[in-house]
Backbone as a ProteinNet text record, in pm:
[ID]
protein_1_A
[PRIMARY]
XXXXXXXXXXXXXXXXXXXXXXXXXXXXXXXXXXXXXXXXXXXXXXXXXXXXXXXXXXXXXXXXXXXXXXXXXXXXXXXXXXXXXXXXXXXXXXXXXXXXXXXXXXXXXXXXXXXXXXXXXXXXXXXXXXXXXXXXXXXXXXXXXXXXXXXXXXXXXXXXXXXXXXXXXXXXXXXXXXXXXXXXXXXXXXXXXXXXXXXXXXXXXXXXXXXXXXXXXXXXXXXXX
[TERTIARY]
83.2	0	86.6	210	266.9	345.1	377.7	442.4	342.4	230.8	95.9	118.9	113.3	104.3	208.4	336.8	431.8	435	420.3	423.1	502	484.9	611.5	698.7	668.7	736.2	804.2	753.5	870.8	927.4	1059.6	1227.1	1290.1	1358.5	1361.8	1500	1632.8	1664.6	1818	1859.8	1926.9	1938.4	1842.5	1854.2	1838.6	1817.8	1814.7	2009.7	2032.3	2215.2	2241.7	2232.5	2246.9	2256.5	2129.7	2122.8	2170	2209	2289.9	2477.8	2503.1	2621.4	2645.8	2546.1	2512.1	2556.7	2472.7	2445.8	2554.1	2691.9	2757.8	2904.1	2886.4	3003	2949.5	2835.8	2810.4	2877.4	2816	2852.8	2988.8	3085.4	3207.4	3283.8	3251.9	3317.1	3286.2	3205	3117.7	3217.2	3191.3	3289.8	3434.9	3515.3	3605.4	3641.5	3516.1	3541.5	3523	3455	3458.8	3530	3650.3	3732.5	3832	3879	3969.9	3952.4	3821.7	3802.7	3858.3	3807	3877	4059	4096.7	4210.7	4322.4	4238.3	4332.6	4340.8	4196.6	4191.9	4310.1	4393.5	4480.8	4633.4	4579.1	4743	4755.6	4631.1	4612.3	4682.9	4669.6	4716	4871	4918	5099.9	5155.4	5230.8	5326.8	5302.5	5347.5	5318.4	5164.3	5067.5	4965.4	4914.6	4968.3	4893.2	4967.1	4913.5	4932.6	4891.9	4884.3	4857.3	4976.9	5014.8	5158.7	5160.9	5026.4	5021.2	4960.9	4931.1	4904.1	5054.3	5060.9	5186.6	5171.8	5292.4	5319.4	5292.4	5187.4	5227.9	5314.3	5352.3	5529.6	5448.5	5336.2	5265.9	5177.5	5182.6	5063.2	5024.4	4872.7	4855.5	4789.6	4755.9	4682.9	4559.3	4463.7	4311.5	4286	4355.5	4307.7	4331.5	4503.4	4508.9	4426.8	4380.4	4297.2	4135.1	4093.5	3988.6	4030.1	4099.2	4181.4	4176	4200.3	4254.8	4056.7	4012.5	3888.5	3800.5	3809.5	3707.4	3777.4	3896.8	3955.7	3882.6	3849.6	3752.6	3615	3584.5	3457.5	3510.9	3647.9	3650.3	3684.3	3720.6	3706.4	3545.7	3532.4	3360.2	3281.6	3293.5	3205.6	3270.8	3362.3	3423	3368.5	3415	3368.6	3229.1	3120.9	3037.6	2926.8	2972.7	2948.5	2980.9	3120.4	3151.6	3102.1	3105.4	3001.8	2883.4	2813.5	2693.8	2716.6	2825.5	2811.9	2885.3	2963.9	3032.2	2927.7	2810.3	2722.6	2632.4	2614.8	2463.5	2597.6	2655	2763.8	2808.8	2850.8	2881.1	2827.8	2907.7	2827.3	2844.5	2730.2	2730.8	2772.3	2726.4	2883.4	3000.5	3038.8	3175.9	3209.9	3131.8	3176.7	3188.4	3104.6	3021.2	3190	3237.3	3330.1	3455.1	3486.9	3613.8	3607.5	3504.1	3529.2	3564.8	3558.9	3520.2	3694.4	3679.8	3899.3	3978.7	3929.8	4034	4015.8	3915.4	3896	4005.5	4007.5	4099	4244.4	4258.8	4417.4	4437.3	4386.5	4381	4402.5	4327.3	4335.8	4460.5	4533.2	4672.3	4782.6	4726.9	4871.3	4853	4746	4708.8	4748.5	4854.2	4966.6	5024.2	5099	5211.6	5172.7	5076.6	5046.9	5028.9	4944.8	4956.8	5023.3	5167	5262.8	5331.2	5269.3	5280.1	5153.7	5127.4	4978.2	4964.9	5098.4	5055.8	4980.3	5083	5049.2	4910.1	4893.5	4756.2	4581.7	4650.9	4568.8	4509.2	4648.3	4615	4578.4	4617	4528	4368.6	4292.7	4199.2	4113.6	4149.6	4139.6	4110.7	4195.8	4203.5	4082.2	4069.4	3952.2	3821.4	3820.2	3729.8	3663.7	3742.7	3770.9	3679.5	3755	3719.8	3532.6	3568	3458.7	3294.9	3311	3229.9	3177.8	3182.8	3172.3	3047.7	3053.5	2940	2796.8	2799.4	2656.6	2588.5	2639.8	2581.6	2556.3	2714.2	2684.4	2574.5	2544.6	2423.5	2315.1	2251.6	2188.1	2165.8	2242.9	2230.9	2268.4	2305.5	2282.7	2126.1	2080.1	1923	1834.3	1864.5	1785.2	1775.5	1914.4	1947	1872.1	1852.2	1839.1	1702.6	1675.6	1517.1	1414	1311.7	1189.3	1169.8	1131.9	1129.3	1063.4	922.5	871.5	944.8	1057.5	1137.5	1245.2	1293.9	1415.6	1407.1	1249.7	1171.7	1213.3	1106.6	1119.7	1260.1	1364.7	1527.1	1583.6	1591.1	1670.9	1670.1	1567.2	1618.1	1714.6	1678.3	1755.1	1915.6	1902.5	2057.5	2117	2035.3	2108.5	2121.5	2070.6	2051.4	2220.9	2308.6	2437.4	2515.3	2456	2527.2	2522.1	2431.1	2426	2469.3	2438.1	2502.8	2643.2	2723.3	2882.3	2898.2	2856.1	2950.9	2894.2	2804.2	2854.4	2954.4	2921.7	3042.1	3232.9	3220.6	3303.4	3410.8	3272.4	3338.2	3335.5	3270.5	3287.7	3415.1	3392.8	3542.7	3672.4	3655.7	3796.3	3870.7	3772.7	3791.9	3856.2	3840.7	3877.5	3977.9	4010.5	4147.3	4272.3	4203.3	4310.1	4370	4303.6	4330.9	4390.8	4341.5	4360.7	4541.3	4509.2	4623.5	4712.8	4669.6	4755.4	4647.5	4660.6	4608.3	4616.3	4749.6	4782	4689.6	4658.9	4591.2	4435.5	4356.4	4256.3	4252.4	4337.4	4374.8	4348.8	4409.2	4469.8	4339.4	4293.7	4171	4022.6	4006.6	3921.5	3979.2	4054	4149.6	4103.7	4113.2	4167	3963.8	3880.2	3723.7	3663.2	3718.2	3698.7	3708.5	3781.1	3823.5	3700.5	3611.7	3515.8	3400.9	3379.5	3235.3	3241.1	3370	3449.1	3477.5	3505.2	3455.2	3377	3318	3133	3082.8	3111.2	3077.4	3130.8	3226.4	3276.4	3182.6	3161.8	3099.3	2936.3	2926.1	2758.2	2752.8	2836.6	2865.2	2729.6	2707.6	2666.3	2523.5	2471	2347.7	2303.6	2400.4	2399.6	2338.6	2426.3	2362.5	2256.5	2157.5	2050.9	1964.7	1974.9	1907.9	2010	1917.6	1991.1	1964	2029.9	1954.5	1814.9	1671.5	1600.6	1601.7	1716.5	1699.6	1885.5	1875.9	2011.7	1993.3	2015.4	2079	2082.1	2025.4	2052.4	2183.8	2258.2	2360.8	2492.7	2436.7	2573.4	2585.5	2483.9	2542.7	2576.8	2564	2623.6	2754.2	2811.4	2938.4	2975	2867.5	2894.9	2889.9
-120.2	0	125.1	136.4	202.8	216.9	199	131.4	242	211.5	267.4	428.2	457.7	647.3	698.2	610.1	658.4	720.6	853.5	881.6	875.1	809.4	796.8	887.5	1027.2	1136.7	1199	1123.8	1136.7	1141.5	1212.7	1309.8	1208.5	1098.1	965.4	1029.8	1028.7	1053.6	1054.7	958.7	976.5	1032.6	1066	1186.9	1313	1333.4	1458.2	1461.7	1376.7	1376.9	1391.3	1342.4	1420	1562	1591.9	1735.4	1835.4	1775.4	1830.3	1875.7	1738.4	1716.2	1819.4	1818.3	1926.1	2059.3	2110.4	2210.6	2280.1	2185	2226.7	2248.5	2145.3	2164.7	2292.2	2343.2	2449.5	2591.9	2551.1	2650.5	2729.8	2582.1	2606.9	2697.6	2598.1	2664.2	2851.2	2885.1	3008	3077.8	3068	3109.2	3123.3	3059.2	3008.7	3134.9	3124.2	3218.1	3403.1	3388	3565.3	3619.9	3510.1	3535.4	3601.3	3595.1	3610.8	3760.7	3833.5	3986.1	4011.7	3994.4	4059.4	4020.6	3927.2	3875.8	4023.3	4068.4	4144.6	4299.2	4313.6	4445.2	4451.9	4345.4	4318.2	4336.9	4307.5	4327.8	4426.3	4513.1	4618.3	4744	4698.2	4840.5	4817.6	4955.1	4921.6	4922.6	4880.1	4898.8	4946	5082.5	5158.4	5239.5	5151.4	5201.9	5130.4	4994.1	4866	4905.2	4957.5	4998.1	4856.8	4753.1	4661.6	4576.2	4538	4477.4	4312	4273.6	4156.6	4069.8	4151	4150.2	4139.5	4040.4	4011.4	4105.2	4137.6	4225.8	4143.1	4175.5	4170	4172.7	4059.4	4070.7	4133	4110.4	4130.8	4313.3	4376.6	4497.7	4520.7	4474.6	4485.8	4624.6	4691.6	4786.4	4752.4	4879.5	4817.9	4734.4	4774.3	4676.3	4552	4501.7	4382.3	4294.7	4363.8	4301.1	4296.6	4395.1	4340.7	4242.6	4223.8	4098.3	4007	3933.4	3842.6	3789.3	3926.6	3868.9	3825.3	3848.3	3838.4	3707.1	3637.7	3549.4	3445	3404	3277.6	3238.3	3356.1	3322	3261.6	3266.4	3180.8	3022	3010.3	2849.2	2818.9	2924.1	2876.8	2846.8	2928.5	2871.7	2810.6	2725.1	2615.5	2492.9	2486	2414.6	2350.8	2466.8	2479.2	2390.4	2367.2	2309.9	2163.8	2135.5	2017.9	1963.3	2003.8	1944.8	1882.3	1966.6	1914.5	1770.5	1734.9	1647.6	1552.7	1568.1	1432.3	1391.5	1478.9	1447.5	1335.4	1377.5	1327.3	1155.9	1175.9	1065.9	962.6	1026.3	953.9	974.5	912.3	939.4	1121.6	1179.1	1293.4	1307.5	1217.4	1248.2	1224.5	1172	1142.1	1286.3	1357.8	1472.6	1566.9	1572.9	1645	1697.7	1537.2	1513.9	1607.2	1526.1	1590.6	1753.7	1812.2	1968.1	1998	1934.4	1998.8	1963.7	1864.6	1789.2	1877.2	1873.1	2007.6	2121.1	2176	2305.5	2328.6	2218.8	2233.2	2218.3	2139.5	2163.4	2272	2368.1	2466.5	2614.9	2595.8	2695.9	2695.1	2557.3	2509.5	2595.4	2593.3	2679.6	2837.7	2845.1	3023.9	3123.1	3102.9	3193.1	3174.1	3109	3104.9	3160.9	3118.5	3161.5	3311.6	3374	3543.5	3626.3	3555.9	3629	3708.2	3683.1	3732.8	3738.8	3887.5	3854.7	3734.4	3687	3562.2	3427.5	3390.8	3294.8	3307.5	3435.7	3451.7	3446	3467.6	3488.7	3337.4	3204.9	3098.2	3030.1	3076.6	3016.8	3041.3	3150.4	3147.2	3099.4	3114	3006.3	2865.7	2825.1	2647.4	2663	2763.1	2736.6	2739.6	2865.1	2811.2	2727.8	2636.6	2508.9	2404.1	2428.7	2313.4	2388.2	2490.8	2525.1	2486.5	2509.5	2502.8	2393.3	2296.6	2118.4	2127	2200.6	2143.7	2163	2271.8	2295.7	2236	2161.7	2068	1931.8	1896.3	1782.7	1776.1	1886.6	1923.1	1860.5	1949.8	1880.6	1757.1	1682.3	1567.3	1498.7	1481	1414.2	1393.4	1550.1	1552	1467.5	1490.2	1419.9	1260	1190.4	1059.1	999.3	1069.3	969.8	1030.9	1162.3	1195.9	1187.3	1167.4	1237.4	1381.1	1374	1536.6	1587.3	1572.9	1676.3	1697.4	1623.1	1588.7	1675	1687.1	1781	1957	1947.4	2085.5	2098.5	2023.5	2115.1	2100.3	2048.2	2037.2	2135.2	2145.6	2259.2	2383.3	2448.3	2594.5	2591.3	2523	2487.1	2478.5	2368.5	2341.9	2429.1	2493.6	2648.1	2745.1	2713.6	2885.2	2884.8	2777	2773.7	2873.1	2895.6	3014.9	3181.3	3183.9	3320.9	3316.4	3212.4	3181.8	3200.8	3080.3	3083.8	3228	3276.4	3420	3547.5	3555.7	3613.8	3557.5	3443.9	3349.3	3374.8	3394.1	3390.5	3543.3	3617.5	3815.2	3798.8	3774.9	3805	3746.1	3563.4	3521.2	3581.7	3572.1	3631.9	3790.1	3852	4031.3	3945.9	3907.2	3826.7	3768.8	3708.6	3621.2	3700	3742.3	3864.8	3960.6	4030.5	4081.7	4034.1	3919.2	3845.1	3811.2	3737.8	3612	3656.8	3650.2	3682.7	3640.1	3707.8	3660.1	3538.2	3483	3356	3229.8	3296.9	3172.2	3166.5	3281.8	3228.6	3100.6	3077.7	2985	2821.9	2861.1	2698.7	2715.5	2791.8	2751.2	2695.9	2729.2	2677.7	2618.1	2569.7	2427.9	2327.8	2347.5	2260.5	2194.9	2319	2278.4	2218.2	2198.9	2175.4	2025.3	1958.4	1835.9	1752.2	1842.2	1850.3	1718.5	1773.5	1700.9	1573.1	1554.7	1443.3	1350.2	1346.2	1332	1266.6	1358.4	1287.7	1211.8	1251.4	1108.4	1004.5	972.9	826.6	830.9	918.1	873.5	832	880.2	828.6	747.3	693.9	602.2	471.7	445.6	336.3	349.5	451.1	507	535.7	619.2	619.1	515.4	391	245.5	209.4	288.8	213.4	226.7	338	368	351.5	336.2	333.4	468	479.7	605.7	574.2	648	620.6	594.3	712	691.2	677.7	573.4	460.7	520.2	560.7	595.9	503.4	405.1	314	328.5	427.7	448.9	469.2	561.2	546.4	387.2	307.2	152.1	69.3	153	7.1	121.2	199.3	249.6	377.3	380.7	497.6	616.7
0	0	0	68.1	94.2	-76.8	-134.3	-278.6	-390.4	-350.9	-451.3	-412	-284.1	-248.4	-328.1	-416.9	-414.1	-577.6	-593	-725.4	-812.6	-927.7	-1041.5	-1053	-1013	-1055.1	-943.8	-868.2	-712.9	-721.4	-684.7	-673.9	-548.5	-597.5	-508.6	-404.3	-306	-210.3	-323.7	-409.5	-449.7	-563.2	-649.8	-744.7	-681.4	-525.6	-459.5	-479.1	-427.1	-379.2	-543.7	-661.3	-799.2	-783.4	-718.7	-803.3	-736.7	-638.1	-542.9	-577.4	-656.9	-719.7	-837.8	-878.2	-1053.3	-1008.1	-894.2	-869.4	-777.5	-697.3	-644.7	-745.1	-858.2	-948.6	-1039.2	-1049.7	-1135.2	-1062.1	-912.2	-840.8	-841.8	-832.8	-788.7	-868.2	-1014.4	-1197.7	-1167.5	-1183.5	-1181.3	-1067.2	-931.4	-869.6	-891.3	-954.9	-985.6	-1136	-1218.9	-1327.9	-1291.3	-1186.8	-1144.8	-1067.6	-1005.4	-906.4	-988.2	-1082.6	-1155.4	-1185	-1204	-1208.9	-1062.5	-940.8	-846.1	-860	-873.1	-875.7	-996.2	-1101.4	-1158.8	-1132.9	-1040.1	-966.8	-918.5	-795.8	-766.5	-839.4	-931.6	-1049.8	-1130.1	-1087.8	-1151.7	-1082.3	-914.1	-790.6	-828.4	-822.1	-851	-689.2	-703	-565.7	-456.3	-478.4	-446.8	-308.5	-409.2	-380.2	-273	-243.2	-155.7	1.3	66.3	179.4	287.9	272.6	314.9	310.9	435.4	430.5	396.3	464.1	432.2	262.8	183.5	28.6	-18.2	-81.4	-151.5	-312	-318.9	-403.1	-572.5	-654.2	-774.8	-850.1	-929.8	-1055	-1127.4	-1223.3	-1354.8	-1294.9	-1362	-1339.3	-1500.1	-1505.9	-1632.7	-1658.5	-1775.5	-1848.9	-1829.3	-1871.8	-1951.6	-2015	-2093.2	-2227.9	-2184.6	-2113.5	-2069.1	-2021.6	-1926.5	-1821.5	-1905.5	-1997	-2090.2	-2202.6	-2241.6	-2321.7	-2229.3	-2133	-2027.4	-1970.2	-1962.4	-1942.5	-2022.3	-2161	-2291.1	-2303.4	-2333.8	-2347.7	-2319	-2223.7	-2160.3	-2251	-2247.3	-2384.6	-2502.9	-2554.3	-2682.9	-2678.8	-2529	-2535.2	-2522.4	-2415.9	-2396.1	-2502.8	-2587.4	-2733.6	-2776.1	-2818.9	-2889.5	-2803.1	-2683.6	-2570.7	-2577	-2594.5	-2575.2	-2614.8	-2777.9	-2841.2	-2878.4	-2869.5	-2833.8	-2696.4	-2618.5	-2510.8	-2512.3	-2581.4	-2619.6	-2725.2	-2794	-2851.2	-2794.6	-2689.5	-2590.8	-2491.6	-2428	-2342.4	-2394.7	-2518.5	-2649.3	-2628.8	-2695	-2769.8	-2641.4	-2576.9	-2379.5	-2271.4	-2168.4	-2053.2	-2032.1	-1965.8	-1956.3	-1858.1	-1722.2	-1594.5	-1629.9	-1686.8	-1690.2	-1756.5	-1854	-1951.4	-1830.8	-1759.8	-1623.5	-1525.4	-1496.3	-1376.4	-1463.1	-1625.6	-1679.5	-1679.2	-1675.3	-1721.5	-1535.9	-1455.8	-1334.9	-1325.3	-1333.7	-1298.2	-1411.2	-1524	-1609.9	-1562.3	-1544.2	-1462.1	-1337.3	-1229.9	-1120	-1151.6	-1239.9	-1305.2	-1362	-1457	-1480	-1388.6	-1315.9	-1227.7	-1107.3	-1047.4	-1005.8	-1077	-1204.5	-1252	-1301.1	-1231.4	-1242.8	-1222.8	-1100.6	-999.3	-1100.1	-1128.7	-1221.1	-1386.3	-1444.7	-1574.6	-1545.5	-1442.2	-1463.6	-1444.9	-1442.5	-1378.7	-1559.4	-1653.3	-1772.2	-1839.5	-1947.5	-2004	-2148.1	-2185.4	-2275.9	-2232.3	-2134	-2040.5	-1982.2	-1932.3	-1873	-1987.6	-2087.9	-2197.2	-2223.9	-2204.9	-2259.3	-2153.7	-2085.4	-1916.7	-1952.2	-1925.1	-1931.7	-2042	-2170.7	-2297.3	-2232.9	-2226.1	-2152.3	-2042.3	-1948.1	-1845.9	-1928.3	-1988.3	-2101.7	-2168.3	-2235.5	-2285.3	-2193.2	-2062	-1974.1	-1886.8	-1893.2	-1835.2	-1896.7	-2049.3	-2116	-2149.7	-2089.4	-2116.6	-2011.2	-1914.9	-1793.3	-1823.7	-1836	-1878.3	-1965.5	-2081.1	-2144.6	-2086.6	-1997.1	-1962.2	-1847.5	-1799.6	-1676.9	-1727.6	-1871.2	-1928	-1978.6	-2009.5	-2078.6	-1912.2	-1851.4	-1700.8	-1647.4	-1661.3	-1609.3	-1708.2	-1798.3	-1933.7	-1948.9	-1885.3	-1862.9	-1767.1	-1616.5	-1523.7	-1435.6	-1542.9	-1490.6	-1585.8	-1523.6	-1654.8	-1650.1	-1791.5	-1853.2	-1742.7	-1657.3	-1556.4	-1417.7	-1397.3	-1235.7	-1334.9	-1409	-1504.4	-1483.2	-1537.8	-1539	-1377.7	-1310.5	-1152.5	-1070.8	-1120.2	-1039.5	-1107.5	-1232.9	-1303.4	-1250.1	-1224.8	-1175.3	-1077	-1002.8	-833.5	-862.2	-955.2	-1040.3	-1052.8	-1131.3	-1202.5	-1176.6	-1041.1	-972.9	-903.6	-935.3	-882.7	-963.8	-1066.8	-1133.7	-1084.2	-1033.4	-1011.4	-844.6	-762.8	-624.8	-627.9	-759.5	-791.4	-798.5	-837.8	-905.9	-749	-657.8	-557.9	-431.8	-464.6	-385.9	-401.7	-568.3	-603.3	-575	-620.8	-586.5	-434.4	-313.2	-186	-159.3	-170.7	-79	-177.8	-320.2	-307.5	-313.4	-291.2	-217.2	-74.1	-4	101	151.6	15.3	76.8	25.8	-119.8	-157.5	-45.3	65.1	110	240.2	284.7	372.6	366	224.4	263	100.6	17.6	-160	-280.4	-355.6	-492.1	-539.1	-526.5	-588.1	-467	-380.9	-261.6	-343.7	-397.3	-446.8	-546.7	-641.8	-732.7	-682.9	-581.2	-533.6	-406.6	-378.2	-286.5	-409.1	-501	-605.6	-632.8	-707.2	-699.8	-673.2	-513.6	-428.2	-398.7	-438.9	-397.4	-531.8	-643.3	-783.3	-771.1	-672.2	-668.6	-543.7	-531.2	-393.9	-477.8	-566.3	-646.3	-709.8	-726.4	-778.5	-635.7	-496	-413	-366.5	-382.2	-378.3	-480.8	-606.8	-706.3	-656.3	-602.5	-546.4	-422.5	-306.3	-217.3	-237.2	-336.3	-370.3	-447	-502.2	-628	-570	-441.9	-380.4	-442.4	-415.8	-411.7	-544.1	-632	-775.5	-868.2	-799.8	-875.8	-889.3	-742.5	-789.2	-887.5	-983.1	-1084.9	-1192.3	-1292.1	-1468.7	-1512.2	-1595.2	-1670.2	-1712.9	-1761.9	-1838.6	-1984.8	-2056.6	-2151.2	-2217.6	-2307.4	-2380.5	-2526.8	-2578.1	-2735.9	-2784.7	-2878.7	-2943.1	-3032.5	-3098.3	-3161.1	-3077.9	-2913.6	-2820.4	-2787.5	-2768.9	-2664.6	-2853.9	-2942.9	-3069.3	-3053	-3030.4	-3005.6	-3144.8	-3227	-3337.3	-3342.8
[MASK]
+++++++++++++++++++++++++++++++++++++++++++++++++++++++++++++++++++++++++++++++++++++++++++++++++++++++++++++++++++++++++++++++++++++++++++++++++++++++++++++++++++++++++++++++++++++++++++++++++++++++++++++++++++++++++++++++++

């Protein structure tokens, strides 16, 4: 009896811990991509001006334009990305597409201190985050699409996605913060180091994960074409 109350379209305990997963790797990326505006405010003050003893001194002090070059930059992996994403999600597993943009993302950003310490380097840094950044959001989609029905998709998605606009005040508060706190180069390796958080938890839920299949199999992804 208890079996019958239970509606098909019920949001079962472990697609809650999914969307939970979606929504904290969206978060993180996002944070991770707006930190980098406060981060060049930073490389922007000269010497001089940082009356703060404990702010480690900038090698790189870029221009305007630099720092609008350095930031427009990310958008051209993003649309290359963007798009190929959408066709590794469709073509493969979409977590797995999901997990890789989140693990390239954290390698990426590891060598961030070091890449902005020049604006070439810094240019192809954010390119590559780009790159990697732009894989998720598709694979978001094609995740929800796999292992929900279209009306449990509709009502989780906003929630999902509202990690984007969460990421990016997350992202401007803590690192005004640590910048000032502790150094520029510590924001890097503190997203980093939380990029590797969701990946984590895919192993710790892995248990729970199992008990569902996806709903829907590609007849052309399982013949392998």
């Amino acid at each position: 009896m208890a079996d019958s109350d239970i509606s098909p379209e019920a949001i079962t305990a472990s697609k809650k811990v999914l969307c939970a997963l979606l929504f904290t790797g969206i978060l993180l990326q996002y944070a991770g991509r707006t930190s980098v505006s406060v981060v060049l405010l930073q490389l922007q003050d000269s010497a001089g001006n940082n009356t703060n003893t404990n702010v480690s001194k900038p090698k790189a002090e870029y221009s305007q334009f630099e720092v609008g070059v350095i930031l427009s930059s990310v958008y051209a992996g993003l649309l290359t990305s963007s798009f190929t994403g959408g066709f590794l999600a469709y073509r493969y597993s979409a977590m797995r597409v999901l997990l890789m943009s989140v693990g390239i993302s954290s390698v990426v950003h590891c060598v961030a201190p070091v890449a902005f310490q020049r604006f070439e380097t810094a240019v192809t840094q954010r390119v590559l985050a780009g790159l990697a950044e732009g894989l998720s959001e598709p694979a978001v989609y094609g995740v929800l699409g796999e292992y929900m029905l279209p009306r449990q998709s509709a009502r989780v998605a906003p929630y999902v996605f509202a990690g984007i606009y969460l990421g990016q005040f997350v992202g401007l508060i803590s690192t005004g913060f640590i910048t000032q706190r502790l150094s520029w180069q510590v924001t890097f390796y503190v997203f980093a180091r939380l990029y590797c958080k969701p990946q984590l938890a895919r192993q710790l839920t892995s248990s729970s994960l199992r008990g569902f299949r996806p709903l829907y199999q590609d007849p052309l992804r399982l013949a392998g074409r």
